[in-house]
Tab-separated table of C-alpha atoms in Angstrom:
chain	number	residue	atom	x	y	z
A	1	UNK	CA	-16.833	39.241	1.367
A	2	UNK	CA	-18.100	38.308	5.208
A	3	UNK	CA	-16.008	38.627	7.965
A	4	UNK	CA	-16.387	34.973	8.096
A	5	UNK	CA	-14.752	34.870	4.914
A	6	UNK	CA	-12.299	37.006	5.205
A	7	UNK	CA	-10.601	35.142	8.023
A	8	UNK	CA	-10.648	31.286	5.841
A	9	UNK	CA	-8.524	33.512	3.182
A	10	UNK	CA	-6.174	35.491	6.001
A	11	UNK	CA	-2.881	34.602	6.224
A	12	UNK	CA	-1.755	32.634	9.552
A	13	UNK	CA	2.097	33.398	11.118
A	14	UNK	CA	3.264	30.175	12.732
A	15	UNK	CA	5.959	30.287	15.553
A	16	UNK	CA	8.839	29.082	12.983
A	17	UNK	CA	7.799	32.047	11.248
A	18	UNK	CA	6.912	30.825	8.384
A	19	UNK	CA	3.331	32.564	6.758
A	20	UNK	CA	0.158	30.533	5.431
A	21	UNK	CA	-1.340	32.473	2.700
A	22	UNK	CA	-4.490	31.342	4.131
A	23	UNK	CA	-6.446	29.331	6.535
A	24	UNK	CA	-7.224	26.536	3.748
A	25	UNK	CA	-4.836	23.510	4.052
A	26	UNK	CA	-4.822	20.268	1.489
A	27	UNK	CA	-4.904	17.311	3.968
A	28	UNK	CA	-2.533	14.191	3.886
A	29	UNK	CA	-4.042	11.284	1.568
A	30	UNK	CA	-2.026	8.213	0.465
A	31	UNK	CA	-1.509	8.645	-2.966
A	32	UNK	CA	-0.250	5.505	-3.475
A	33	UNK	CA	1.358	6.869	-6.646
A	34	UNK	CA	5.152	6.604	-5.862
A	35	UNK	CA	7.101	5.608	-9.434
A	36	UNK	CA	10.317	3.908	-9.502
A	37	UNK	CA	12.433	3.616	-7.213
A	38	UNK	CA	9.421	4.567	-4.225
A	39	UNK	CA	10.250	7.922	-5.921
A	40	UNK	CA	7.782	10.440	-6.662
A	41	UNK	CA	7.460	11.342	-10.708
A	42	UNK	CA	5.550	13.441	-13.047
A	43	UNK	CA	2.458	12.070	-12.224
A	44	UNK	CA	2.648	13.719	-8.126
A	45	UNK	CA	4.332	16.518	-9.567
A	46	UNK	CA	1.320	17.280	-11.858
A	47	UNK	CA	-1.361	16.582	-8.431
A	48	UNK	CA	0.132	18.857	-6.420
A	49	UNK	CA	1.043	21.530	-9.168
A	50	UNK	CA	-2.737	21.561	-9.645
A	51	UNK	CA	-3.805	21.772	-6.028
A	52	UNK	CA	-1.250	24.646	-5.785
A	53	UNK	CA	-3.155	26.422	-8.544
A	54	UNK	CA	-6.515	25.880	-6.991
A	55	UNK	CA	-5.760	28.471	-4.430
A	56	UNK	CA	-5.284	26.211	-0.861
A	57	UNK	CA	-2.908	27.638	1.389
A	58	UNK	CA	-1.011	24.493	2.140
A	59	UNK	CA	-0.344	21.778	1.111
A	60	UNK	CA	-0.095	18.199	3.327
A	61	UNK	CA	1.993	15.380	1.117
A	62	UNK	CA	0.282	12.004	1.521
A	63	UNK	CA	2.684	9.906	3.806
A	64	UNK	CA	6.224	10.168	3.073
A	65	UNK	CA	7.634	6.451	4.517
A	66	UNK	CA	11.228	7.260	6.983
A	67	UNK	CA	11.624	3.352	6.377
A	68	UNK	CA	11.753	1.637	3.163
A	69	UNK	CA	10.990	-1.814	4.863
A	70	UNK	CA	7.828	-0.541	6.101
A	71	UNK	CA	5.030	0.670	4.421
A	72	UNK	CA	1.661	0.261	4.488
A	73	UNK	CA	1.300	-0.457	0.375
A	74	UNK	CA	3.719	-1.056	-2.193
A	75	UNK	CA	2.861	2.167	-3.851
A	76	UNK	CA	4.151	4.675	-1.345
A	77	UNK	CA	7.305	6.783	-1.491
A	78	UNK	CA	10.109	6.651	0.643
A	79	UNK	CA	12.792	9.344	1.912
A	80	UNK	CA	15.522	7.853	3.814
A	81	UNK	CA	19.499	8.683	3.813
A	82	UNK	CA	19.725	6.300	0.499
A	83	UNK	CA	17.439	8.233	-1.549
A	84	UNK	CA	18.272	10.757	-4.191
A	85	UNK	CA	16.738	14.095	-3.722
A	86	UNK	CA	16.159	15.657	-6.934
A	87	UNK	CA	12.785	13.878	-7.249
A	88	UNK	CA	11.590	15.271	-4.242
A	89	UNK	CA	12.371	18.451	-5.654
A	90	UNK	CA	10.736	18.725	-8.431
A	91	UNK	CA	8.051	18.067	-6.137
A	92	UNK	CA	8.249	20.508	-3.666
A	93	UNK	CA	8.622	22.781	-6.448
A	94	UNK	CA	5.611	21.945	-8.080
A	95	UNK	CA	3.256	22.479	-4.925
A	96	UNK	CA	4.693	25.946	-4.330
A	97	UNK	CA	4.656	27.205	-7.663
A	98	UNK	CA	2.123	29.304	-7.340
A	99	UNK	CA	2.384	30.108	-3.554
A	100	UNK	CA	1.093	27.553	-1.491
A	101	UNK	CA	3.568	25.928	1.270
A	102	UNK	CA	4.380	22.608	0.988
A	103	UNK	CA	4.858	19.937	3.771
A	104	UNK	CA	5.850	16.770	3.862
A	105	UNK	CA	4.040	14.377	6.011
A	106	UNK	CA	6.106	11.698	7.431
A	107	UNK	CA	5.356	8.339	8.638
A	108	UNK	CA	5.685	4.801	9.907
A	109	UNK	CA	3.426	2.029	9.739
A	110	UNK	CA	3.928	-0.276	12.483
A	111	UNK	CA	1.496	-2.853	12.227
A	112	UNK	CA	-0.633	-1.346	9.638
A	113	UNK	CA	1.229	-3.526	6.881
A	114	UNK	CA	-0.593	-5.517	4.134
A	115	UNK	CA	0.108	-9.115	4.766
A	116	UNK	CA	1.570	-9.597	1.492
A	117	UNK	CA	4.328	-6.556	1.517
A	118	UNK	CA	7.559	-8.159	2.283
A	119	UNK	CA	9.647	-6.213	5.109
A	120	UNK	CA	8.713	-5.921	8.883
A	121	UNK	CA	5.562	-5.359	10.723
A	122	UNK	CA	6.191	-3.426	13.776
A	123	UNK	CA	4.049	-2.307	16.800
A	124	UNK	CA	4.758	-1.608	20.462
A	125	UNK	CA	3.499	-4.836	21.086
A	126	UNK	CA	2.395	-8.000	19.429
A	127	UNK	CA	-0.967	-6.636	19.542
A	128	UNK	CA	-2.471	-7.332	15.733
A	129	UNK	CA	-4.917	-5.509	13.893
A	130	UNK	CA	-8.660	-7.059	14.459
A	131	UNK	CA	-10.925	-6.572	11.712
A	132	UNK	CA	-13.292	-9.584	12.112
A	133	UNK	CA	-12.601	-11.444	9.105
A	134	UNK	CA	-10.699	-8.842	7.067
A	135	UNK	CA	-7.599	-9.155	9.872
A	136	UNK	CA	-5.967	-11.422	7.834
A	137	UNK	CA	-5.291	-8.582	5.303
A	138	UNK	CA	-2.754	-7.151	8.168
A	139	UNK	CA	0.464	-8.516	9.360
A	140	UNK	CA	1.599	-10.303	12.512
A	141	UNK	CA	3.335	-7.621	14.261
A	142	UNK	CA	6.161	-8.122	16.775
A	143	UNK	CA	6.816	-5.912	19.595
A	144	UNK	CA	9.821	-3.600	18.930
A	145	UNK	CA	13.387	-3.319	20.685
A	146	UNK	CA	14.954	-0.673	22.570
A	147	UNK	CA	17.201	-0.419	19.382
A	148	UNK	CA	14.645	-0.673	16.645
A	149	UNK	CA	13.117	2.554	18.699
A	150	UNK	CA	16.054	4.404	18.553
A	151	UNK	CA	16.738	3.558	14.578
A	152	UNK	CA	13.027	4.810	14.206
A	153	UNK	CA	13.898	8.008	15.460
A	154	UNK	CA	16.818	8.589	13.724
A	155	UNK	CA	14.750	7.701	10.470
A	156	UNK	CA	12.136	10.314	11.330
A	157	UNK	CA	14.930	12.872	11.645
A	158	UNK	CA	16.965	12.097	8.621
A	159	UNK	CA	13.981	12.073	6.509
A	160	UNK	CA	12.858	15.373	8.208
A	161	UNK	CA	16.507	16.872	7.364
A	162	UNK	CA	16.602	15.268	3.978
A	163	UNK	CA	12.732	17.215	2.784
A	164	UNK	CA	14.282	21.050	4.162
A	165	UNK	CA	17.281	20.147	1.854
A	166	UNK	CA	14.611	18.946	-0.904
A	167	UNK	CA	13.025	22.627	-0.690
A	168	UNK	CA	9.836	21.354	1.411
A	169	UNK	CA	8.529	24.245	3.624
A	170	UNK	CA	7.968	21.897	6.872
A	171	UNK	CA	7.147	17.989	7.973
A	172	UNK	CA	4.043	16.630	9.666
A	173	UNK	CA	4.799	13.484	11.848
A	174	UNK	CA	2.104	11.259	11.273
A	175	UNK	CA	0.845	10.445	14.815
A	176	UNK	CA	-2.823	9.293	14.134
A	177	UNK	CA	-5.078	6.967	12.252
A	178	UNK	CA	-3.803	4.148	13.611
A	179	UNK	CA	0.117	4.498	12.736
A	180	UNK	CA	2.849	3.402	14.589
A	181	UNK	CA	3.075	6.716	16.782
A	182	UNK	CA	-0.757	6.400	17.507
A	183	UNK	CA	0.211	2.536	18.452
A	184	UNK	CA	2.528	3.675	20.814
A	185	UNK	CA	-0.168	6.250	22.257
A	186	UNK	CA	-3.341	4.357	22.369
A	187	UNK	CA	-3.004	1.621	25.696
A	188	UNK	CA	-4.978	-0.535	23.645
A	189	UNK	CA	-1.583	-1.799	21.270
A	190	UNK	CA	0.696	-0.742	23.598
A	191	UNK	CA	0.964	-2.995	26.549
A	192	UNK	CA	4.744	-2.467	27.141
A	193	UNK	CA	6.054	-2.328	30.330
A	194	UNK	CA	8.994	-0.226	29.910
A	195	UNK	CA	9.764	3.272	29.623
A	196	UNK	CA	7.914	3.213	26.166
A	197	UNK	CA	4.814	1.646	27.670
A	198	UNK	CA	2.397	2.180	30.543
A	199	UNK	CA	1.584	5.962	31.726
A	200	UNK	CA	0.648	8.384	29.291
A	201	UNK	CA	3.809	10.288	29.593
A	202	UNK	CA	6.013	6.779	28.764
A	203	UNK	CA	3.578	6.211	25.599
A	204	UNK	CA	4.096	9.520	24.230
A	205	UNK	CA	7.530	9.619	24.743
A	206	UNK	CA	8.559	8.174	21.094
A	207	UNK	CA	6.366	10.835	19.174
A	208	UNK	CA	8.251	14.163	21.817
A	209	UNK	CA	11.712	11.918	21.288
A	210	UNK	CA	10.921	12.797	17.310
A	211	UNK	CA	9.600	15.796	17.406
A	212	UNK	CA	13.166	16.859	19.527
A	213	UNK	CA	15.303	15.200	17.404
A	214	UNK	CA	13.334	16.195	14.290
A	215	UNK	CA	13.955	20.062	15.644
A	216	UNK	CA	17.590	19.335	16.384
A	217	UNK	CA	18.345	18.424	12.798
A	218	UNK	CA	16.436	21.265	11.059
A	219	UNK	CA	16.300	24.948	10.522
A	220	UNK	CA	14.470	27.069	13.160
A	221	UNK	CA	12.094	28.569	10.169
A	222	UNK	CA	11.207	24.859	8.984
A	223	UNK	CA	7.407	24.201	10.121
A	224	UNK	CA	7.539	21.083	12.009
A	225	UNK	CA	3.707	20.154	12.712
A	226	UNK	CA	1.974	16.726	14.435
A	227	UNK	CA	-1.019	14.710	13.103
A	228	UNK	CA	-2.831	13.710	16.440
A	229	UNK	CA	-6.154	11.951	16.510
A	230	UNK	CA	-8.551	13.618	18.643
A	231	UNK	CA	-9.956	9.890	19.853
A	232	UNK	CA	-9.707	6.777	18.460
A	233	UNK	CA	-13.289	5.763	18.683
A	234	UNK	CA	-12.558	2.458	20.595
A	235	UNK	CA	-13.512	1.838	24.263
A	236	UNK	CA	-10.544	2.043	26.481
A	237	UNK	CA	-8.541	3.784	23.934
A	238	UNK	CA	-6.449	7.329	23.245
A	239	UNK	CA	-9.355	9.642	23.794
A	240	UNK	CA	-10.052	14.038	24.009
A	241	UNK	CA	-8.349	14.159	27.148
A	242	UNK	CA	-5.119	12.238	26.132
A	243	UNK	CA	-4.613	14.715	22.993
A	244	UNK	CA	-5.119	17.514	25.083
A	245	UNK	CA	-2.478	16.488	27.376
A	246	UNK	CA	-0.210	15.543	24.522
A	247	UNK	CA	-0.758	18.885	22.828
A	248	UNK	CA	0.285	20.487	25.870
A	249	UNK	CA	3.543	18.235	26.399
A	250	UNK	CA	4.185	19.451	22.419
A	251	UNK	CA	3.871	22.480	23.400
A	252	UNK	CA	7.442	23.541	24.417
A	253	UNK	CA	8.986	21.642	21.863
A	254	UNK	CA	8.519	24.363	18.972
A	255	UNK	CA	5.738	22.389	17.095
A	256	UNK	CA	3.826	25.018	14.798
A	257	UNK	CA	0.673	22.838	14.142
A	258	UNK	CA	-1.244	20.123	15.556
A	259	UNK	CA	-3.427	18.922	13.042
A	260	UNK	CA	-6.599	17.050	15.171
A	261	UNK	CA	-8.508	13.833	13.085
A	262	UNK	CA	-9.326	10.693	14.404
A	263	UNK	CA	-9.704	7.000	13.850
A	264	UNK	CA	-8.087	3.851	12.807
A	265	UNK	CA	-8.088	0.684	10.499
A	266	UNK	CA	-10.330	-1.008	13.462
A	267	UNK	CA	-12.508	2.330	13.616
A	268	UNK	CA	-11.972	4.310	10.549
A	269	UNK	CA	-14.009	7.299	11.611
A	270	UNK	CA	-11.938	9.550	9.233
A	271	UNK	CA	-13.713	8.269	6.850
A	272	UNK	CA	-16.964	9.134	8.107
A	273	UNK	CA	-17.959	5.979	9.267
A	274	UNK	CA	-17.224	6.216	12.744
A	275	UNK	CA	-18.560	4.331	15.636
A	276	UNK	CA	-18.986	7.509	18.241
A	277	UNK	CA	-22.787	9.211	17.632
A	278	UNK	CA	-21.127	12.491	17.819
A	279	UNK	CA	-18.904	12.081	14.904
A	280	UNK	CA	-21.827	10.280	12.617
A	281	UNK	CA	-23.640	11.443	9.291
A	282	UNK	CA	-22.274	15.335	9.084
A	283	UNK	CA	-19.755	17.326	7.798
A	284	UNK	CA	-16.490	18.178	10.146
A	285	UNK	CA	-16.699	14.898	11.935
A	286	UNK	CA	-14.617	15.887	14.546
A	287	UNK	CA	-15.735	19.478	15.324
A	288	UNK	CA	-17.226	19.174	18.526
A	289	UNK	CA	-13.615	17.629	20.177
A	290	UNK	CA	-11.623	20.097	18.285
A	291	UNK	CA	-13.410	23.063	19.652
A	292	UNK	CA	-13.400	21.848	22.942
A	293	UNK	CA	-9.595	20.908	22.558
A	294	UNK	CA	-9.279	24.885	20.809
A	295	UNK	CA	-9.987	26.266	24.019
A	296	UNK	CA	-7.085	25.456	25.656
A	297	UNK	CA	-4.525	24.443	23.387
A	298	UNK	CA	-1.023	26.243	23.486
A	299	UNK	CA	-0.350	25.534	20.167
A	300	UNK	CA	-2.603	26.339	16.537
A	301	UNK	CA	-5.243	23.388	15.861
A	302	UNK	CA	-5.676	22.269	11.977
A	303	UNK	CA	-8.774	20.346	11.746
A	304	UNK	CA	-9.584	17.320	8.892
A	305	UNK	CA	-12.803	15.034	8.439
A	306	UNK	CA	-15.528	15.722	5.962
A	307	UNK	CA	-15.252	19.752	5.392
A	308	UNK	CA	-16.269	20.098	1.967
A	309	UNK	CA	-18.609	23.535	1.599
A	310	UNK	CA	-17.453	26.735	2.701
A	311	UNK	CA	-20.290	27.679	5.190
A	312	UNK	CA	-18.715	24.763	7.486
A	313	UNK	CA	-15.153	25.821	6.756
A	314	UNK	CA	-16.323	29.078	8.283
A	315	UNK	CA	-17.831	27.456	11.550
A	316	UNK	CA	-14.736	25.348	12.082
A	317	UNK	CA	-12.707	28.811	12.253
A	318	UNK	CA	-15.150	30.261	14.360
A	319	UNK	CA	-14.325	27.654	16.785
A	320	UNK	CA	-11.137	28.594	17.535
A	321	UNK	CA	-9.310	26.233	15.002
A	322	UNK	CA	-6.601	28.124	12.730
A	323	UNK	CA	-7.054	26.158	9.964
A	324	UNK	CA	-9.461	24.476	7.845
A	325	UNK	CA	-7.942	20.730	6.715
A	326	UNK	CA	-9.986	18.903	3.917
A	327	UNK	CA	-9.039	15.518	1.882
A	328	UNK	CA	-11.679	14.207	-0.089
A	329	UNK	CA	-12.864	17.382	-1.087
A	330	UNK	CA	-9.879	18.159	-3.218
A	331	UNK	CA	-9.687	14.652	-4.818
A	332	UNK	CA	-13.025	15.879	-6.074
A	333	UNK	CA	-12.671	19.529	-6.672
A	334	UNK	CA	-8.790	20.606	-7.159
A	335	UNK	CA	-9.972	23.996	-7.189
A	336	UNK	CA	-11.894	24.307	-4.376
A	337	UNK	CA	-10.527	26.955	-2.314
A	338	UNK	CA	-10.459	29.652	-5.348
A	339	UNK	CA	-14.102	28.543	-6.480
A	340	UNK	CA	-15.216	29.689	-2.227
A	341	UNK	CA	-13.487	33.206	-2.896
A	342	UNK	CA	-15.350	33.169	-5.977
A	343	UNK	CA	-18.319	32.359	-4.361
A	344	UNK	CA	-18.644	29.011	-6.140
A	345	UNK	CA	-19.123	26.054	-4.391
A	346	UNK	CA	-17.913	22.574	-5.461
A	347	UNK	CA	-18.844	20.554	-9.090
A	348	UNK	CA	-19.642	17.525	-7.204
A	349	UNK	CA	-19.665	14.818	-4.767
A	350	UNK	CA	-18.587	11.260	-5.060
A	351	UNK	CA	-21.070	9.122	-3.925
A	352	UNK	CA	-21.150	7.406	-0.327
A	353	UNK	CA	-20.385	3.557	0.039
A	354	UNK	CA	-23.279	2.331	2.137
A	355	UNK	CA	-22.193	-1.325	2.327
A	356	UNK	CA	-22.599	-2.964	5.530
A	357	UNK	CA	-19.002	-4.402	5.924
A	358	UNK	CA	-17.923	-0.941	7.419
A	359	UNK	CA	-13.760	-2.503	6.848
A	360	UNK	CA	-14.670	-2.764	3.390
A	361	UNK	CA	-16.848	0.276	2.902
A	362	UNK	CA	-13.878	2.171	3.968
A	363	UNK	CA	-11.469	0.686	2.080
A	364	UNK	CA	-14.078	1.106	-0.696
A	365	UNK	CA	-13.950	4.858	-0.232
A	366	UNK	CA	-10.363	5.821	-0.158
A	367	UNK	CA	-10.113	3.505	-3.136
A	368	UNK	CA	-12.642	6.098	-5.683
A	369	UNK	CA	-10.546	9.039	-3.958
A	370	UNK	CA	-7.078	7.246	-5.007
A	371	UNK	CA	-8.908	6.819	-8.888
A	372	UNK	CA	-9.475	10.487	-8.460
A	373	UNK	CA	-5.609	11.503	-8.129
A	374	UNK	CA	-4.744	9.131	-10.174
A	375	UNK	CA	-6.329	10.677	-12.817
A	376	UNK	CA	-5.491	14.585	-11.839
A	377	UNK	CA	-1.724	12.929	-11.532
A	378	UNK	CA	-2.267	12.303	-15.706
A	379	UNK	CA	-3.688	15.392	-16.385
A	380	UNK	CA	-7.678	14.446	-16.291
A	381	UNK	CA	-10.449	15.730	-14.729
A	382	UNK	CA	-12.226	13.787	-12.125
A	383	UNK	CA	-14.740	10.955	-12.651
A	384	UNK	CA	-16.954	11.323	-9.664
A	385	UNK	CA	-19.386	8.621	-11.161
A	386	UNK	CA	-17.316	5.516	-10.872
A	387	UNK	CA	-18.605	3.516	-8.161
A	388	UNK	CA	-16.864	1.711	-5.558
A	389	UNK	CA	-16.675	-1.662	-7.428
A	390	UNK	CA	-14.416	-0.199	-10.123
A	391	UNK	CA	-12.443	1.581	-8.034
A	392	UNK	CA	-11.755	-1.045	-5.503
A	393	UNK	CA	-10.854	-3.177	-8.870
A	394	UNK	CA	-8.469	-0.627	-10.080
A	395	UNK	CA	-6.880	-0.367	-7.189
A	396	UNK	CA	-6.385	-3.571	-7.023
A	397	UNK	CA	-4.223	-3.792	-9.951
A	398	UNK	CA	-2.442	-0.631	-9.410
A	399	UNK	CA	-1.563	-2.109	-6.286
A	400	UNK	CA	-0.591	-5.575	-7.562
A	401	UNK	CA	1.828	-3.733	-9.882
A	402	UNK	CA	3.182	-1.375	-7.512
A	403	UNK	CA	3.724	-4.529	-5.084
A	404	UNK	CA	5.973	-7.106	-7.971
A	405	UNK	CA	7.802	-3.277	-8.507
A	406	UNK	CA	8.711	-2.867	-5.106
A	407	UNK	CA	9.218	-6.254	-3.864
A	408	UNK	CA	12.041	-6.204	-7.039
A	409	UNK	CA	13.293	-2.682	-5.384
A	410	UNK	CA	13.487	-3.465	-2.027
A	411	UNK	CA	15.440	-7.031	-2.797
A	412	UNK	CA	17.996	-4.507	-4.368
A	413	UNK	CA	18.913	-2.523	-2.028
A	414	UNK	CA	21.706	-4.078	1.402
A	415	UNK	CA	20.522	-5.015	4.660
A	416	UNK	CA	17.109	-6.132	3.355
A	417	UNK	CA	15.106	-6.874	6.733
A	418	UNK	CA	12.952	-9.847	7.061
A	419	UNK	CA	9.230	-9.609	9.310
A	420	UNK	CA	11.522	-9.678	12.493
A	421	UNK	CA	14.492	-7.671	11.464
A	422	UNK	CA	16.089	-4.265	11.111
C-alpha cells in the first residue's frame, strides 16, 4: 500500500477525542426516506447498516430537521423534544455496527421549503428563492423575529442533546447549500439590519450562538462539526474569504470538523453544475478553495463534491484536508471505501443529466441518487441505468405520498404553525 494510501485509511483524533477509523467519511444526502411519524425505520436502518459495512470511516446522516414545521420535503425526519428516541436508535446502532462513527447532521430550512409543504417558510429576510421560472416551486419567506431566532436555537440544541442520548457519536450543523444558517451568512438573503444582519460578524452570529449552545447541552467527547460552503457561486455573495474568517471565529468554540462544499438551490454547484470555471467538469469540485482554506485553518477541513476514485481521494489529503467526504459515490457503490483498500475501484457511474434547465438538471440528479437509497434502504442493489426521467417520476410519487402522510402528521400534533407562525 502507498504512503498515499496509507494516510486515506489512518485513523484521525479529533479535539473531543473521539477517533475516525479512517480518513473516508459518507457525506450528508437527503434521504427523503423518513417513515411514520418523520421517524426513521427499517428501511434507513438497512442504508446505513450497509454503508457501515462498506468500510467508510464515518458516517454523515442526511438532514435531521430541529423543526417539524419546517422542512424542505415531506419525506424528511425530524428530532425535536416531542419525538421518541428509540427509532433513532436503532439507527445509530445500525451505522456503527461494524465500526464506523455515526453523526447526525442537523438542519433548518428557512426558505428552502416546497411551496406545497404546509408549515412556515423562514429566512432572515423576505428575500425568496429565484429560479427563473422554477421559483414558484419555493415558498414566500418572511423575515424572522428576535424570538423565532432564539426558539431556533434552542431547537438546534435540543435536537443536538436528544441524538448523544440516541447513541449518535456527534452532530453536523448544516450551515451550507443554501439553508437557513447559509441565509443568514450570505448578504445576498440577509439584508437585516439588526444584530443578526449587516457585518460579517452579526451574520454569523446565529450559526456561533448554536454551535455554543449546542456545546453547552452535550458531552465534551460528543463531535460537534459545521457544514460551511466554501462560496456560494453567486456574485456578491458568501465567498473563500468569508469561510475562512468563519472557520477561524469556530475555532474557539470546540468544533471538531468543518466540513467545506458549496452552492445553493440558485447555484447548485454541489452538484457539479456550478457557475464558477474553477469548480466545472472535474472531480473534487471544490479542491482548489479547500486547499487554499487548509492552509490556515485552526480547525480539521472535511471536503465533499464529486470524489469518486481513489487517486483523487489521495490528492485531496495531500492538500492538507483531513478527510475525504463523498455523496454520490456511495449511492452508487456502498462499498466503496473497502473495494480502494482492495485495490478495486468502483462498479459504476450513474450517468450525467446534461439538460439545459441547470434547476431541473439538478433536481434531476439528486432524484436517480434518492432511487439509489431507496433501493439499498430495501435491500437491492443499485440500478445505475435508470435515467433521469424515471427517477424524477418516482420521486415524484414518493414525494406526493410522503407529503398527504405528513401533512396528516403534522395536523396532529399542538401548536401547529401556519406560513407566518411559530
Amino acid at each position: 500500500m502507498s504512503n498515499a494510501s496509507e494516510a486515506l485509511f489512518a485513523p484521525l483524533q479529533l479535539k473531543s477525542g473521539q477517533v475516525l477509523r479512517n480518513r473516508i467519511a459518507k457525506a450528508a444526502m437527503e434521504e427523503g426516506m423518513a417513515g411514520r411519524a418523520q421517524l426513521p425505520d427499517e428501511r434507513l436502518t438497512t442504508l446505513y447498516r450497509k454503508w457501515g459495512a462498506g468500510g467508510t470511516g464515518l458516517l454523515i446522516t442526511g438532514n435531521v430537521m430541529v423543526h417539524a414545521e419546517a422542512m424542505t420535503g415531506p419525506g424528511g425526519v425530524v428530532l425535536d423534544a416531542d419525538s421518541p428516541l428509540e427509532p433513532f436508535a436503532a439507527w445509530a446502532r445500525a451505522g456503527k455496527d461494524d465500526g464506523a462513527a455515526m453523526w447526525m447532521q442537523i438542519s433548518h430550512p428557512g426558505r428552502q421549503v416546497q411551496a406545497d409543504m404546509p408549515g412556515v417558510v423562514w429566512g432572515p429576510s423576505d428575500v425568496a428563492v429565484e429560479l427563473g421560472r422554477h421559483s414558484k416551486r419555493f415558498g414566500q419567506p418572511v423575515a424572522m423575529t428576535a424570538e423565532q431566532i432564539a426558539e431556533t436555537i434552542t431547537r438546534c440544541a435540543t435536537t443536538a442533546r436528544r441524538a448523544e442520548q440516541a447513541g449518535f457519536d456527534g452532530v453536523e450543523v448544516h450551515a451550507a447549500h443554501g439553508y437557513l444558517l447559509s441565509q443568514f451568512l450570505s448578504p445576498l438573503v440577509n439584508t437585516r439590519t439588526d444584530e443578526w444582519g449587516g457585518s460579517l460578524d452579526s451574520r454569523a452570529r446565529l450559526l456561533l450562538e448554536i454551535v455554543r449552545a449546542i456545546r453547552a447541552d452535550v458531552s465534551p467527547s460528543f463531535s460537534v462539526a459545521v457544514k460551511l460552503n466554501s462560496a456560494d457561486f453567486q456574485r456578491g455573495g458568501f465567498d473563500a474569504d468569508d469561510a475562512r474568517k468563519v472557520i477561524e471565529m469556530l475555532a474557539p468554540l470546540g468544533v471538531d470538523l468543518v466540513e467545506l462544499s458549496g452552492g445553493s438551490y440558485e447555484s447548485p454547484a454541489m452538484t457539479g453544475r456550478p457557475t464558477d470555471e474553477r469548480t466545472a467538469a472535474r472531480e473534487a469540485y471544490f479542491l482548489d478553495l479547500a486547499a487554499e482554506l487548509a492552509v490556515s485553518s485552526p480547525i480539521p477541513l472535511m471536503l465533499t463534491g464529486g470524489i469518486t476514485r481513489r487517486q483523487t481521494a489521495e490528492r485531496v489529503l495531500a492538500s492538507g484536508v483531513a478527510v475525504v467526504g463523498m455523496a454520490t459515490a456511495l449511492a452508487e457503490t456502498p462499498d466503496l471505501p473497502a473495494r480502494w483498500r482492495h485495490g478495486a475501484e468502483a462498479t459504476g457511474r450513474l450517468k450525467p443529466v446534461t439538460w439545459s434547465d441547470k434547476p431541473l438538471a439538478s433536481i434531476a440528479s439528486m432524484a436517480m441518487v434518492r432511487y439509489q437509497m431507496r433501493r439499498l434502504g430495501e435491500g437491492k442493489k443499485p440500478a445505475l441505468g435508470v435515467g433521469p426521467v424515471i427517477a424524477l417520476v418516482a420521486d415524484q410519487l414518493v414525494a406526493r405520498r410522503a407529503l398527504r402522510r405528513y401533512s396528516r402528521w403534522l395536523a396532529s400534533r399542538p401548536r401547529v404553525g401556519t406560513r407566518t407562525s411559530v
